[in-house]
PDB file of C-alpha atoms in Angstrom:
ATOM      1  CA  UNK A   1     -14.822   8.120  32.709  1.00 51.00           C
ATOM      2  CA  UNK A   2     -17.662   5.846  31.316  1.00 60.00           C
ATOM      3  CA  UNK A   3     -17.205   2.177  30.742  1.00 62.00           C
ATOM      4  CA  UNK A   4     -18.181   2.994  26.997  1.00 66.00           C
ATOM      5  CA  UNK A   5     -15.562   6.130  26.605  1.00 62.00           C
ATOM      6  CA  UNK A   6     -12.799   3.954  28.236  1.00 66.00           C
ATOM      7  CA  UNK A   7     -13.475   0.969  25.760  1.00 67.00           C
ATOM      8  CA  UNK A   8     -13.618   3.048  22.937  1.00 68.00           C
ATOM      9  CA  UNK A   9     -10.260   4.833  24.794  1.00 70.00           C
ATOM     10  CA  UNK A  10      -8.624   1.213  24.613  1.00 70.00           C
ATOM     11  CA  UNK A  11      -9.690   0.477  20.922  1.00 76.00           C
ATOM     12  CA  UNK A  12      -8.016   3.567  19.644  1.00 77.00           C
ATOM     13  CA  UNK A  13      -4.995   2.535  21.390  1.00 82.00           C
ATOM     14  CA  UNK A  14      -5.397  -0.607  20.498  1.00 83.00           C
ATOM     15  CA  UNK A  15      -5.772   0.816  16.791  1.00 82.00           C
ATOM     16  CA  UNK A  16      -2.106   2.781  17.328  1.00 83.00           C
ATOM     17  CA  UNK A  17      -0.768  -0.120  18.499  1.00 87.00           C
ATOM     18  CA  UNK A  18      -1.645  -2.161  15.166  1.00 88.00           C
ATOM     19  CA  UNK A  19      -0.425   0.161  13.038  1.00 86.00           C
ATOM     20  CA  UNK A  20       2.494   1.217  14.518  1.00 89.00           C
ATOM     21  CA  UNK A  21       3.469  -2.870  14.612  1.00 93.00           C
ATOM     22  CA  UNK A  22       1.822  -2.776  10.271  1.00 88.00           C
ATOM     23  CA  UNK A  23       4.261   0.380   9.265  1.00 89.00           C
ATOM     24  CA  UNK A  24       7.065  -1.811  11.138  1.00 94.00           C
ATOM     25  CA  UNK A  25       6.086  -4.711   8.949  1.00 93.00           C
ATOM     26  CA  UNK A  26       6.101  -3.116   5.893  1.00 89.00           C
ATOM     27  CA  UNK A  27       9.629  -1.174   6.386  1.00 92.00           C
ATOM     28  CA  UNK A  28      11.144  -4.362   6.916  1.00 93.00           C
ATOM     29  CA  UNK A  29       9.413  -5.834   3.670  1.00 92.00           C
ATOM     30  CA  UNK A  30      11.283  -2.992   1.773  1.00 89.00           C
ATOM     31  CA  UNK A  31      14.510  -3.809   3.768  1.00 90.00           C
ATOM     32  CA  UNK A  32      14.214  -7.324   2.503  1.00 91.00           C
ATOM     33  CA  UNK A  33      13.414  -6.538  -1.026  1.00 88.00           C
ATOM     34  CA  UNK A  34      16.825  -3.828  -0.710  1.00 87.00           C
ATOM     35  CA  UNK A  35      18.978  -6.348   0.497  1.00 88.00           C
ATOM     36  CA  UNK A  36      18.016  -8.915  -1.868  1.00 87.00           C
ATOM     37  CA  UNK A  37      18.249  -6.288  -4.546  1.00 82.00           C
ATOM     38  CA  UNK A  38      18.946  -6.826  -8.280  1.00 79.00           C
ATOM     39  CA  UNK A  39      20.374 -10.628  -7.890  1.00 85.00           C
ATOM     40  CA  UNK A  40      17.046 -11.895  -8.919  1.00 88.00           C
ATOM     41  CA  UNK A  41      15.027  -9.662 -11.653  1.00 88.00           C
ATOM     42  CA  UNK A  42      12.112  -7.312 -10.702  1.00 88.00           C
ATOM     43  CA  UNK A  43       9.384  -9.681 -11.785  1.00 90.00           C
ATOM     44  CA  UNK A  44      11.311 -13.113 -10.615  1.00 92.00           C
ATOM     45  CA  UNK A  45      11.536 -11.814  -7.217  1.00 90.00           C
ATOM     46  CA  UNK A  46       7.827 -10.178  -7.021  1.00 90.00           C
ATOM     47  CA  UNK A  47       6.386 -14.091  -8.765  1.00 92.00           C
ATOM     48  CA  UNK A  48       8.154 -15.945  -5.747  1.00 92.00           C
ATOM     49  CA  UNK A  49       6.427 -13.090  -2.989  1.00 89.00           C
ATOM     50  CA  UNK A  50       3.288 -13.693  -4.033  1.00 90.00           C
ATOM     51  CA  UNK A  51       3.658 -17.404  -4.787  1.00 92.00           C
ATOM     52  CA  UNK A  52       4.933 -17.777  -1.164  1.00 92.00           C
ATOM     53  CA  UNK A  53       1.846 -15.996  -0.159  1.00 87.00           C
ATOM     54  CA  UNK A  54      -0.512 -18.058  -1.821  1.00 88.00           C
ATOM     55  CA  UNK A  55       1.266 -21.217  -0.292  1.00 88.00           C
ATOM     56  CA  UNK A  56       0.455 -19.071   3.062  1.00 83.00           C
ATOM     57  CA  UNK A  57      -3.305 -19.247   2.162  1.00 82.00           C
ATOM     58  CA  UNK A  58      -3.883 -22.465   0.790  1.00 83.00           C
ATOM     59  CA  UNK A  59      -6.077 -23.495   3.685  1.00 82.00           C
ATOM     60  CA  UNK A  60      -8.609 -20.681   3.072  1.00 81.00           C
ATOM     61  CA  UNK A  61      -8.177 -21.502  -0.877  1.00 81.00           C
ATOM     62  CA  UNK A  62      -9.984 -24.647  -0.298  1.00 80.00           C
ATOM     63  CA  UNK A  63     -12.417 -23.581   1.977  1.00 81.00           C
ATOM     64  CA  UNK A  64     -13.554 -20.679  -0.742  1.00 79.00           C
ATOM     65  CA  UNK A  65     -13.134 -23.325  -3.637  1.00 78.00           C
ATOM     66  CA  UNK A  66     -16.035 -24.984  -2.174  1.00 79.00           C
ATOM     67  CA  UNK A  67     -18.088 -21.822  -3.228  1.00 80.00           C
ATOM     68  CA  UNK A  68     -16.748 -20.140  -5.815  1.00 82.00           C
ATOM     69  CA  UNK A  69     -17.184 -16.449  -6.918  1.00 84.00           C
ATOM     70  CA  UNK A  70     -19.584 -15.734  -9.699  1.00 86.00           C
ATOM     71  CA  UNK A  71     -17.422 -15.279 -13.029  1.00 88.00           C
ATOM     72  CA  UNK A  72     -18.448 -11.352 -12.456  1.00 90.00           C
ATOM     73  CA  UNK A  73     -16.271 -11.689  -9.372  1.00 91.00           C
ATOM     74  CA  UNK A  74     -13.749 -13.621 -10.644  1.00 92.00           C
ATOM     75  CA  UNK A  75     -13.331 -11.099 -13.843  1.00 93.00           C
ATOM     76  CA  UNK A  76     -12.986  -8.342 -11.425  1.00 93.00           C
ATOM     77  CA  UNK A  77     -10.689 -10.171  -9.496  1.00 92.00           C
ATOM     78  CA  UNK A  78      -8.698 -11.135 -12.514  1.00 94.00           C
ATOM     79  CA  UNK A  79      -8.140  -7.756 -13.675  1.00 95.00           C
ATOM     80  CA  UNK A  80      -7.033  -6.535 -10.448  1.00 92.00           C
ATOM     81  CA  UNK A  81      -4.751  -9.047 -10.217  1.00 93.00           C
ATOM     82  CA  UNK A  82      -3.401  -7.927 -13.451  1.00 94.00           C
ATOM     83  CA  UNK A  83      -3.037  -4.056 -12.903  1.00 95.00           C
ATOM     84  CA  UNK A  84      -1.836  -4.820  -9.272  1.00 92.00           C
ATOM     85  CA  UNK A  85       0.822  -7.368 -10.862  1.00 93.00           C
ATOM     86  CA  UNK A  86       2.552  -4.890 -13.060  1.00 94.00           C
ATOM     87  CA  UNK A  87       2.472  -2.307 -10.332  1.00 94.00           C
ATOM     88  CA  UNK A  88       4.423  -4.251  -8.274  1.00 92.00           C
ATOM     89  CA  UNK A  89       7.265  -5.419 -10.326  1.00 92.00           C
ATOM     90  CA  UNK A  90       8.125  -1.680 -10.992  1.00 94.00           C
ATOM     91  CA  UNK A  91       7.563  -1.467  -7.122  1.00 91.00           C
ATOM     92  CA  UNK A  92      10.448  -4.053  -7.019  1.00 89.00           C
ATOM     93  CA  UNK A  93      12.241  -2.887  -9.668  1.00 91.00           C
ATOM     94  CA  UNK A  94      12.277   0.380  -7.866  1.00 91.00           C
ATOM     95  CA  UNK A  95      13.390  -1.043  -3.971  1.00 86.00           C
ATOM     96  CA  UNK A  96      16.394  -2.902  -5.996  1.00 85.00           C
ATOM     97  CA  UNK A  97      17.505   1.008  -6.784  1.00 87.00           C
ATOM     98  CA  UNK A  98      16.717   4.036  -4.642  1.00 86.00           C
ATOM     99  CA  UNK A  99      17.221   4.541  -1.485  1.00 88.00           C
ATOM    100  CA  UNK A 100      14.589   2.607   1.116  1.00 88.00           C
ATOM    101  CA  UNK A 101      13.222   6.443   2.555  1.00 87.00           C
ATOM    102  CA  UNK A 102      12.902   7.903  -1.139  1.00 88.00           C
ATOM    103  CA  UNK A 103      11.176   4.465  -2.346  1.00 88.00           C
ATOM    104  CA  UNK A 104       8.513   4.661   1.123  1.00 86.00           C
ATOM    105  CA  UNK A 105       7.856   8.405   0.613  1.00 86.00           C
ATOM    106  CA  UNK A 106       7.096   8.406  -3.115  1.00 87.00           C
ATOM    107  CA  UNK A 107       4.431   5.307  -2.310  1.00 85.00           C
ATOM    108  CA  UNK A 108       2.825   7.230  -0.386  1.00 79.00           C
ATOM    109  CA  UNK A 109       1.811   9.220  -3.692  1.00 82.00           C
ATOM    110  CA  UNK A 110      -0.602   6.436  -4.162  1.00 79.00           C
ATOM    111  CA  UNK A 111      -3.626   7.947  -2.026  1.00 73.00           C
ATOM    112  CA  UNK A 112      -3.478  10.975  -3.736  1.00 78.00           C
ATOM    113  CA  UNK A 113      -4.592   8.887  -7.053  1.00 82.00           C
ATOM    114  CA  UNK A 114      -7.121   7.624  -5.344  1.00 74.00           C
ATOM    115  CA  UNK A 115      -8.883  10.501  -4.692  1.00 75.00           C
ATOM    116  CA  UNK A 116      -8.526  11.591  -8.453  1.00 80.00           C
ATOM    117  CA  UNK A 117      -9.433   8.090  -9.251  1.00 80.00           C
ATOM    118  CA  UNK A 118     -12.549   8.093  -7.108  1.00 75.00           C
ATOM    119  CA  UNK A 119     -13.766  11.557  -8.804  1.00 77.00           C
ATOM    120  CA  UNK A 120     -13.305  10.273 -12.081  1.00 78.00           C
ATOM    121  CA  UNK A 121     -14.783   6.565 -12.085  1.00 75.00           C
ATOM    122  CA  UNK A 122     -16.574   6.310  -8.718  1.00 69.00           C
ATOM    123  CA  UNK A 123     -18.917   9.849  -9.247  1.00 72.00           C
ATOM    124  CA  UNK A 124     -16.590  10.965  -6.013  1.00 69.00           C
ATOM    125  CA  UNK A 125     -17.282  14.768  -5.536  1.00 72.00           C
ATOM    126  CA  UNK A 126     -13.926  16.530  -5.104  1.00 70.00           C
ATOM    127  CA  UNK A 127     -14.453  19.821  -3.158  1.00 74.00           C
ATOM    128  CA  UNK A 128     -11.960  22.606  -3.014  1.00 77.00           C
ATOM    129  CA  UNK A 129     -10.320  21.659   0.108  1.00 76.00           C
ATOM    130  CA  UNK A 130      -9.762  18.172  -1.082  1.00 74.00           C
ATOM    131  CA  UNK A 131      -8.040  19.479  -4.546  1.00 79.00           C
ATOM    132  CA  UNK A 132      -6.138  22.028  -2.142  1.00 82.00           C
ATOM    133  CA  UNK A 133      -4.737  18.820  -0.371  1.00 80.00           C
ATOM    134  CA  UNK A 134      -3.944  16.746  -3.614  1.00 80.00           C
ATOM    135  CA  UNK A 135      -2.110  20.065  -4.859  1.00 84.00           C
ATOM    136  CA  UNK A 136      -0.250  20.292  -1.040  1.00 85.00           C
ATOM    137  CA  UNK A 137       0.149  16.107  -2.061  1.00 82.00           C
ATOM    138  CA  UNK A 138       1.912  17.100  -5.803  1.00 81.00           C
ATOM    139  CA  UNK A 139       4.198  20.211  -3.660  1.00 86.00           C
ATOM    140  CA  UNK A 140       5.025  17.512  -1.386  1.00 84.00           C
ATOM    141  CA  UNK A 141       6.127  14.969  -4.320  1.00 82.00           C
ATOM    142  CA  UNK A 142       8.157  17.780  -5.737  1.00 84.00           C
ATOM    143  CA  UNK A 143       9.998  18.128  -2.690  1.00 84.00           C
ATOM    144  CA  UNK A 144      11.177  14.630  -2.967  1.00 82.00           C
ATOM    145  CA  UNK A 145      11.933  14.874  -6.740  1.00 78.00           C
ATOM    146  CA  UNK A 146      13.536  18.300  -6.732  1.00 76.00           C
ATOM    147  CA  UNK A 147      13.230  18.298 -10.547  1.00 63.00           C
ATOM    148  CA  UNK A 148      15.942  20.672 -12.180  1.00 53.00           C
ATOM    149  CA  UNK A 149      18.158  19.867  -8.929  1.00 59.00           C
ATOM    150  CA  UNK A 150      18.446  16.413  -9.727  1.00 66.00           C
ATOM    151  CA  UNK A 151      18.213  14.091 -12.800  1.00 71.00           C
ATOM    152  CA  UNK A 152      14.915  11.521 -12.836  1.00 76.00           C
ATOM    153  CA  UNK A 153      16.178   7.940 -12.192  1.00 85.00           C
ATOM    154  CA  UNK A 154      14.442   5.082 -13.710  1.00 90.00           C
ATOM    155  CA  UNK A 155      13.263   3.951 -10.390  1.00 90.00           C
ATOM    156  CA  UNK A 156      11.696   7.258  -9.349  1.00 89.00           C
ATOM    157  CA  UNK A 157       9.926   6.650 -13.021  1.00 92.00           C
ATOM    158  CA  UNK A 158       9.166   2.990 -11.999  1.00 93.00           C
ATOM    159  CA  UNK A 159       7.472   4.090  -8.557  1.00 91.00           C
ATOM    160  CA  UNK A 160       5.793   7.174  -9.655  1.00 90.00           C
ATOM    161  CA  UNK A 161       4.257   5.159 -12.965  1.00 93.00           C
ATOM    162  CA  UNK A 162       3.576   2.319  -9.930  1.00 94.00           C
ATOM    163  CA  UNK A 163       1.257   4.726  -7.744  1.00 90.00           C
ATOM    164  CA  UNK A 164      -1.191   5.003 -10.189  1.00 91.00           C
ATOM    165  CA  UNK A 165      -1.481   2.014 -10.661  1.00 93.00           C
ATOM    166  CA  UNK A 166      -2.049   0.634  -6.662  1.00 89.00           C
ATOM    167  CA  UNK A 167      -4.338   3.393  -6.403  1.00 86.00           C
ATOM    168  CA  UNK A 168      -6.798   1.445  -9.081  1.00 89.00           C
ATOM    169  CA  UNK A 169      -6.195  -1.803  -7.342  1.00 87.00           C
ATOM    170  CA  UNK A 170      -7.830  -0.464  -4.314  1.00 80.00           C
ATOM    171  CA  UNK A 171     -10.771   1.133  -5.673  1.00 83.00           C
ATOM    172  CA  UNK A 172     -10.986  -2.097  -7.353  1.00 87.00           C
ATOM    173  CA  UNK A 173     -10.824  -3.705  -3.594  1.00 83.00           C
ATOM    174  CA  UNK A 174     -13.046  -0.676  -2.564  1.00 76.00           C
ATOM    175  CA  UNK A 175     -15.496  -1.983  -5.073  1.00 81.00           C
ATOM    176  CA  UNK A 176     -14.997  -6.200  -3.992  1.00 85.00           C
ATOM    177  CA  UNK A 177     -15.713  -4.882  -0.749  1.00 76.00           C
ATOM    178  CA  UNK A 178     -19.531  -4.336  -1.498  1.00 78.00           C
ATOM    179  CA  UNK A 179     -19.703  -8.217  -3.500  1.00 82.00           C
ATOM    180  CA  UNK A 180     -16.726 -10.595  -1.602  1.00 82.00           C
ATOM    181  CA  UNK A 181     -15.596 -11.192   2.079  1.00 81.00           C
ATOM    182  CA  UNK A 182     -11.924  -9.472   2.830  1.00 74.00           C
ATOM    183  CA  UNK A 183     -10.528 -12.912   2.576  1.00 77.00           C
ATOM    184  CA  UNK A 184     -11.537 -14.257  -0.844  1.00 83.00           C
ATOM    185  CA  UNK A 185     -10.221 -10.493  -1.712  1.00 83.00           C
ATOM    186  CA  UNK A 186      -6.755 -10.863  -0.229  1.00 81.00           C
ATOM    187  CA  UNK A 187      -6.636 -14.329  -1.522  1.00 85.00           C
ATOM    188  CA  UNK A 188      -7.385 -13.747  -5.366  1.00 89.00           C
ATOM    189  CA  UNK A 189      -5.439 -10.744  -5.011  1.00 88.00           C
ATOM    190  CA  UNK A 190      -2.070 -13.142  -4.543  1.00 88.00           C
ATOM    191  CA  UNK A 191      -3.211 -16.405  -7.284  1.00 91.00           C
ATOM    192  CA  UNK A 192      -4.381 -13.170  -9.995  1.00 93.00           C
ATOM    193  CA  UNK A 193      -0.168 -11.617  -9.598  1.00 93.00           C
ATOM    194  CA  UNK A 194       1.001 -14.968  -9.004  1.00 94.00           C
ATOM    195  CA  UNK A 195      -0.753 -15.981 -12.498  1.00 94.00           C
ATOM    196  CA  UNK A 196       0.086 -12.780 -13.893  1.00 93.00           C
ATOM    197  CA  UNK A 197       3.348 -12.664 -12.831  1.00 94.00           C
ATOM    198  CA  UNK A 198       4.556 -15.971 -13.681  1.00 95.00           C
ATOM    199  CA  UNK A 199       5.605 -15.226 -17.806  1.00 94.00           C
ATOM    200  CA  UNK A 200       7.460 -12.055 -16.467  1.00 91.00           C
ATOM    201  CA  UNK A 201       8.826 -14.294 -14.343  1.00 93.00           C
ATOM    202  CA  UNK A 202       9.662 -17.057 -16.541  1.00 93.00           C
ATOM    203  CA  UNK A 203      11.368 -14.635 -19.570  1.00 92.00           C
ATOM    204  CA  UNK A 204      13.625 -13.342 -16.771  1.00 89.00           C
ATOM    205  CA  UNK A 205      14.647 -16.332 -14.946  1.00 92.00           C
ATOM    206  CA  UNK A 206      17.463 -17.215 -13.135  1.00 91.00           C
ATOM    207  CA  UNK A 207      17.578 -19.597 -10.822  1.00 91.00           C
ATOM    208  CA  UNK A 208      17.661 -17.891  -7.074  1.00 91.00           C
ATOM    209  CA  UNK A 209      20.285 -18.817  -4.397  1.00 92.00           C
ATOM    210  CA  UNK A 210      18.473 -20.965  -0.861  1.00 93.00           C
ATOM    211  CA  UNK A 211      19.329 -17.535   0.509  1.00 93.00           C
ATOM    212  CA  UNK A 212      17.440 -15.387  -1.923  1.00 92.00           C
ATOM    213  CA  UNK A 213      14.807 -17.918  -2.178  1.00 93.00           C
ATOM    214  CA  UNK A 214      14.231 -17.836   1.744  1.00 94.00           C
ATOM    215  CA  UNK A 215      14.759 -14.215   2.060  1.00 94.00           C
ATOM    216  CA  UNK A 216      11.504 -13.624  -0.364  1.00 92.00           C
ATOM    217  CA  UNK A 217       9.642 -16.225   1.663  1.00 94.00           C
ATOM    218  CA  UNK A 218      10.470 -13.815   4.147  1.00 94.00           C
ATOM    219  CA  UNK A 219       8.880 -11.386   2.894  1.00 93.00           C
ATOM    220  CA  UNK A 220       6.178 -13.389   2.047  1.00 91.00           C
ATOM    221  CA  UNK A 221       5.304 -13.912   5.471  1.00 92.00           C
ATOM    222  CA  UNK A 222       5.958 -10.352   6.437  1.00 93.00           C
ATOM    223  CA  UNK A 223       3.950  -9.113   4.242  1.00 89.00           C
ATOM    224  CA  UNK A 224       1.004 -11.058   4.745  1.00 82.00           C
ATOM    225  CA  UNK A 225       1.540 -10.141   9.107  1.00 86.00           C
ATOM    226  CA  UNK A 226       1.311  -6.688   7.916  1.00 85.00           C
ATOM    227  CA  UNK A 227      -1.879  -6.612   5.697  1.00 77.00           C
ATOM    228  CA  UNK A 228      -3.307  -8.643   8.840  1.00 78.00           C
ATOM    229  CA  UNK A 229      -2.520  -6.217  11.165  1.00 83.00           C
ATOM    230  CA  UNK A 230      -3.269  -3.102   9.202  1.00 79.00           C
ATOM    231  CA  UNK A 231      -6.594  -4.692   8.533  1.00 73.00           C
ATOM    232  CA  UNK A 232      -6.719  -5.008  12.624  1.00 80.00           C
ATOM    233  CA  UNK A 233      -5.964  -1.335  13.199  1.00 82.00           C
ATOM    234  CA  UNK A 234      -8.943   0.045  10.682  1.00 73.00           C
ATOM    235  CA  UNK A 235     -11.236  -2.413  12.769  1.00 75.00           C
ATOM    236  CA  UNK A 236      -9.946  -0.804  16.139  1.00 78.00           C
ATOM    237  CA  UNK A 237      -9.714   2.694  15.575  1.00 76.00           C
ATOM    238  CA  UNK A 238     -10.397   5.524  12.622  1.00 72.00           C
ATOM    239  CA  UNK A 239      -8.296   5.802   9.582  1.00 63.00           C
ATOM    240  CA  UNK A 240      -7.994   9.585  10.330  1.00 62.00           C
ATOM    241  CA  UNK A 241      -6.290   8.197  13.518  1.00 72.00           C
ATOM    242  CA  UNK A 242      -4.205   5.492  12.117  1.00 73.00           C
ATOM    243  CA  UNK A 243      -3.218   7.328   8.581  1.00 68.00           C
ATOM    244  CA  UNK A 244      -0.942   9.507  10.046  1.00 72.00           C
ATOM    245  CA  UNK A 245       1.308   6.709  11.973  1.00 79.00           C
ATOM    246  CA  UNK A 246       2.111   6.054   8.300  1.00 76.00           C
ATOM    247  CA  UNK A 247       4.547   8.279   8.161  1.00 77.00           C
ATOM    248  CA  UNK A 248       6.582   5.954  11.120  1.00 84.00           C
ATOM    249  CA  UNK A 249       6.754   4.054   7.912  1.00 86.00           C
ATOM    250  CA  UNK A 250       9.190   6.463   5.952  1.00 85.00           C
ATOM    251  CA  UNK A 251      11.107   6.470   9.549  1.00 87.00           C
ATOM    252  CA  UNK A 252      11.728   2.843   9.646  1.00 90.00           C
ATOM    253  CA  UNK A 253      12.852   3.011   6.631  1.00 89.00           C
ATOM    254  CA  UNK A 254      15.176   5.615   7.154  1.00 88.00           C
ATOM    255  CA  UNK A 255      16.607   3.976   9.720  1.00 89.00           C
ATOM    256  CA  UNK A 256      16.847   0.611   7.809  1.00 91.00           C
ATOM    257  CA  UNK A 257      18.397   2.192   4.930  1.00 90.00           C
ATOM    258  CA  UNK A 258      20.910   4.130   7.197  1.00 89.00           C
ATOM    259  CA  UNK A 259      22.086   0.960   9.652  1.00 89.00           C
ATOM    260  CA  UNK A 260      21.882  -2.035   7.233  1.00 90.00           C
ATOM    261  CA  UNK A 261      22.576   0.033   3.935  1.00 88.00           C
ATOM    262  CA  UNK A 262      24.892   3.151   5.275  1.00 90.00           C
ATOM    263  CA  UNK A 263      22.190   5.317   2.584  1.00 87.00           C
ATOM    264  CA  UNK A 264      22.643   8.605   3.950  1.00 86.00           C
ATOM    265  CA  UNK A 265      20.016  10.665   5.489  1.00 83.00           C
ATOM    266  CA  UNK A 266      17.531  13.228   2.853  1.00 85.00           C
ATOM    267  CA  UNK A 267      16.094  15.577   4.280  1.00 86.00           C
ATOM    268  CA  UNK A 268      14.492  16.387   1.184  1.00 85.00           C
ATOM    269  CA  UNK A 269      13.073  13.202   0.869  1.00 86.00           C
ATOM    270  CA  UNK A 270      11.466  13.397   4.642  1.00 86.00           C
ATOM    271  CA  UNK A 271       9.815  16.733   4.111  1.00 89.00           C
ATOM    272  CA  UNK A 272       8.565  15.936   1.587  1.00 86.00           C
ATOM    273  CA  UNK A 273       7.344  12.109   2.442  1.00 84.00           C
ATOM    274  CA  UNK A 274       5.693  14.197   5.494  1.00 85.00           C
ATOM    275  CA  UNK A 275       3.809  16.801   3.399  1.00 87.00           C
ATOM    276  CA  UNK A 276       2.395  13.837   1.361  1.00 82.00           C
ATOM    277  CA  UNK A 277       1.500  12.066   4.385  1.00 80.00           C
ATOM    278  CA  UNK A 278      -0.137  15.236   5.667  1.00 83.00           C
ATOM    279  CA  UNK A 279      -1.918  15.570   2.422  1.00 82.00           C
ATOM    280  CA  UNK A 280      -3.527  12.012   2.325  1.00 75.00           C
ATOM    281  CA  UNK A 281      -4.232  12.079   6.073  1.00 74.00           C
ATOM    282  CA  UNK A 282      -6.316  15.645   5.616  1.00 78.00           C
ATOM    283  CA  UNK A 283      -8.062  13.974   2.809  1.00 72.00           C
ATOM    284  CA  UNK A 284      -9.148  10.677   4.862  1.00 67.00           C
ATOM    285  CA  UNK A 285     -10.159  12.808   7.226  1.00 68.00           C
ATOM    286  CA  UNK A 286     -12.978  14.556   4.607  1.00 65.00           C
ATOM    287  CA  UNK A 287     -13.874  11.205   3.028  1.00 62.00           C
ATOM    288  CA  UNK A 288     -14.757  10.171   7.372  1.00 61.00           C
ATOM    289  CA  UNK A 289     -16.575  13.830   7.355  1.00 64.00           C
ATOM    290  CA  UNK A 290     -18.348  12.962   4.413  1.00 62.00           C
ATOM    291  CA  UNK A 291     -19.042   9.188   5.283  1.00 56.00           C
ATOM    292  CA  UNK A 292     -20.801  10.370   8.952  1.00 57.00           C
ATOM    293  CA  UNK A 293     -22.688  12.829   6.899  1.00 57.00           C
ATOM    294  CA  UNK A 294     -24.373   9.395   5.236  1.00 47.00           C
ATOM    295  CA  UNK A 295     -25.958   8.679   8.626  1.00 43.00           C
ATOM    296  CA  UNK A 296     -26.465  12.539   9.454  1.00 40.00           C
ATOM    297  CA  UNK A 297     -30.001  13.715   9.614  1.00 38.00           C
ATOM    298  CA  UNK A 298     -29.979  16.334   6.888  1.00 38.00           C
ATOM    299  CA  UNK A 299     -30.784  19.324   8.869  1.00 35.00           C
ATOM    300  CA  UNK A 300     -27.650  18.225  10.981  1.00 36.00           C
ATOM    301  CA  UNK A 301     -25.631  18.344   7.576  1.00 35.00           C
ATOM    302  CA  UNK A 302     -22.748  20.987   7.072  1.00 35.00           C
ATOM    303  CA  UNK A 303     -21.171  22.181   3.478  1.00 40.00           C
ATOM    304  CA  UNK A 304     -17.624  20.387   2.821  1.00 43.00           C
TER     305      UNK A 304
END
């Protein structure tokens, strides 16, 4: 084996590795969030995350300060901050009330909306084997659901009416990509819901044990390991390598709910998390197709 094929060898391990330790990170967010459930409200509990996480960041806050963005940035920035504010109290308000597994398998509804949200606002084509995957993506969401079997809860409403609404934020980070480093994006991303956040916050209010305080510093910190690592794993290897350890996401968090929380086992709800996972991971795989294409002499060009 060449020097170059066993480097490239390592990085895709490498790449595994990352995300294997970024799904671990972010099923023991949702643990934390579960265990310190409904003693603080939804938005009281998602203000203090992302306050923590913009005491995490101060250092790079001043360093950007000393350049700021262009108010076109900043508005963009701002408004992010507000759609991805909302989205995560009902993400919270959702972890304080279903199951850890049926909370990690309907988030993973979220790339699906990209897509859609691509075609419609970003001129995104959407061939017939990408709609064939966000229809496998719906099948898959039904699965979990099993409407007819089972009554909608208000946080299965809270999480599905969430997805949507991450999806935008990261077309809207999609979008930063092209006009701010990944820094000043993460950064904003936590003062924007922090701002945001802080009325909800405020109306709700109750004044949070040492324990519950430290536990959402917690995840904090967590949090902000995982989007650091996940960011390490797209560097290392391909998404359509790393999207489908996702789904050791929705096992963590099985397992989490099962030890710390004795929530029994779904099946329904790990079917159906997998078909979603297989639906999102089929269409990464088409948007790398398509992005290689870019760089593809047209002659060398095939039909999606």
């Amino acid at each position: 084996m060449s020097d170059t094929a066993t480097r490239r060898t390592d990085s895709v391990m490498a790449g595994i590795g990352w995300m294997v330790l970024t799904t671990l990170c972010f099923a023991c967010v949702t643990g934390i969030v579960r265990f310190v459930g409904t003693s603080v409200s939804a938005s009281e509990a998602a203000f203090l995350r992302y306050a923590f996480g913009v005491l995490f960041f101060l250092p790079m806050l001043i360093r950007i300060m000393k350049r700021p963005p262009k108010p076109a940035i900043m508005k963009l920035h701002a408004i992010r901050g507000t759609i991805h504010g909302i989205a995560v109290i009902m993400w919270f308000y959702a972890m304080a009330r279903l199951p850890i597994a049926e909370v990690t398998a309907l988030g993973y509804v979220a790339p699906l909306f990209v897509t859609i949200g691509a075609a419609l606002f970003m001129n995104e084509k959407l061939h017939a084997r990408r709609i064939s995957a966000l229809v496998v993506g719906l099948l898959g969401t039904m699965v979990i659901l099993r409407p007819g079997l089972s009554e909608f809860s208000s946080g299965q409403i809270a999480q599905l009416c969430a997805a949507p609404l991450f999806a935008t934020s990261f077309l809207l980070a999609k979008h930063l990509t092209e006009k701010a480093d990944v820094s000043e994006i993460v950064l904003m991303l936590s003062i924007f819901c922090t701002l945001i956040l802080l009325p909800f916050a405020v109306f709700t209010w109750t004044t949070p044990s040492l324990s519950d305080t430290l536990w959402l510093a917690m995840t904090a910190a967590v949090a902000t390991l995982g989007h650091f690592t996940m960011t390490r794993a797209f560097r290392a290897a391909p998404i359509t390598i790393t999207q489908p350890i996702q789904f050791l996401q929705l096992v963590w968090a099985a397992l989490i709910g099962i030890i710390l929380f004795g929530e029994p086992l779904d099946p329904f709800v790990m079917l159906g998390g997998g078909i979603v996972v297989a639906a999102a991971t089929f269409i990464s795989h088409r948007e790398a197709v398509a992005a290689r294409r870019v760089v593809t002499p047209p002659s060398m060009a095939t039909k999606d």
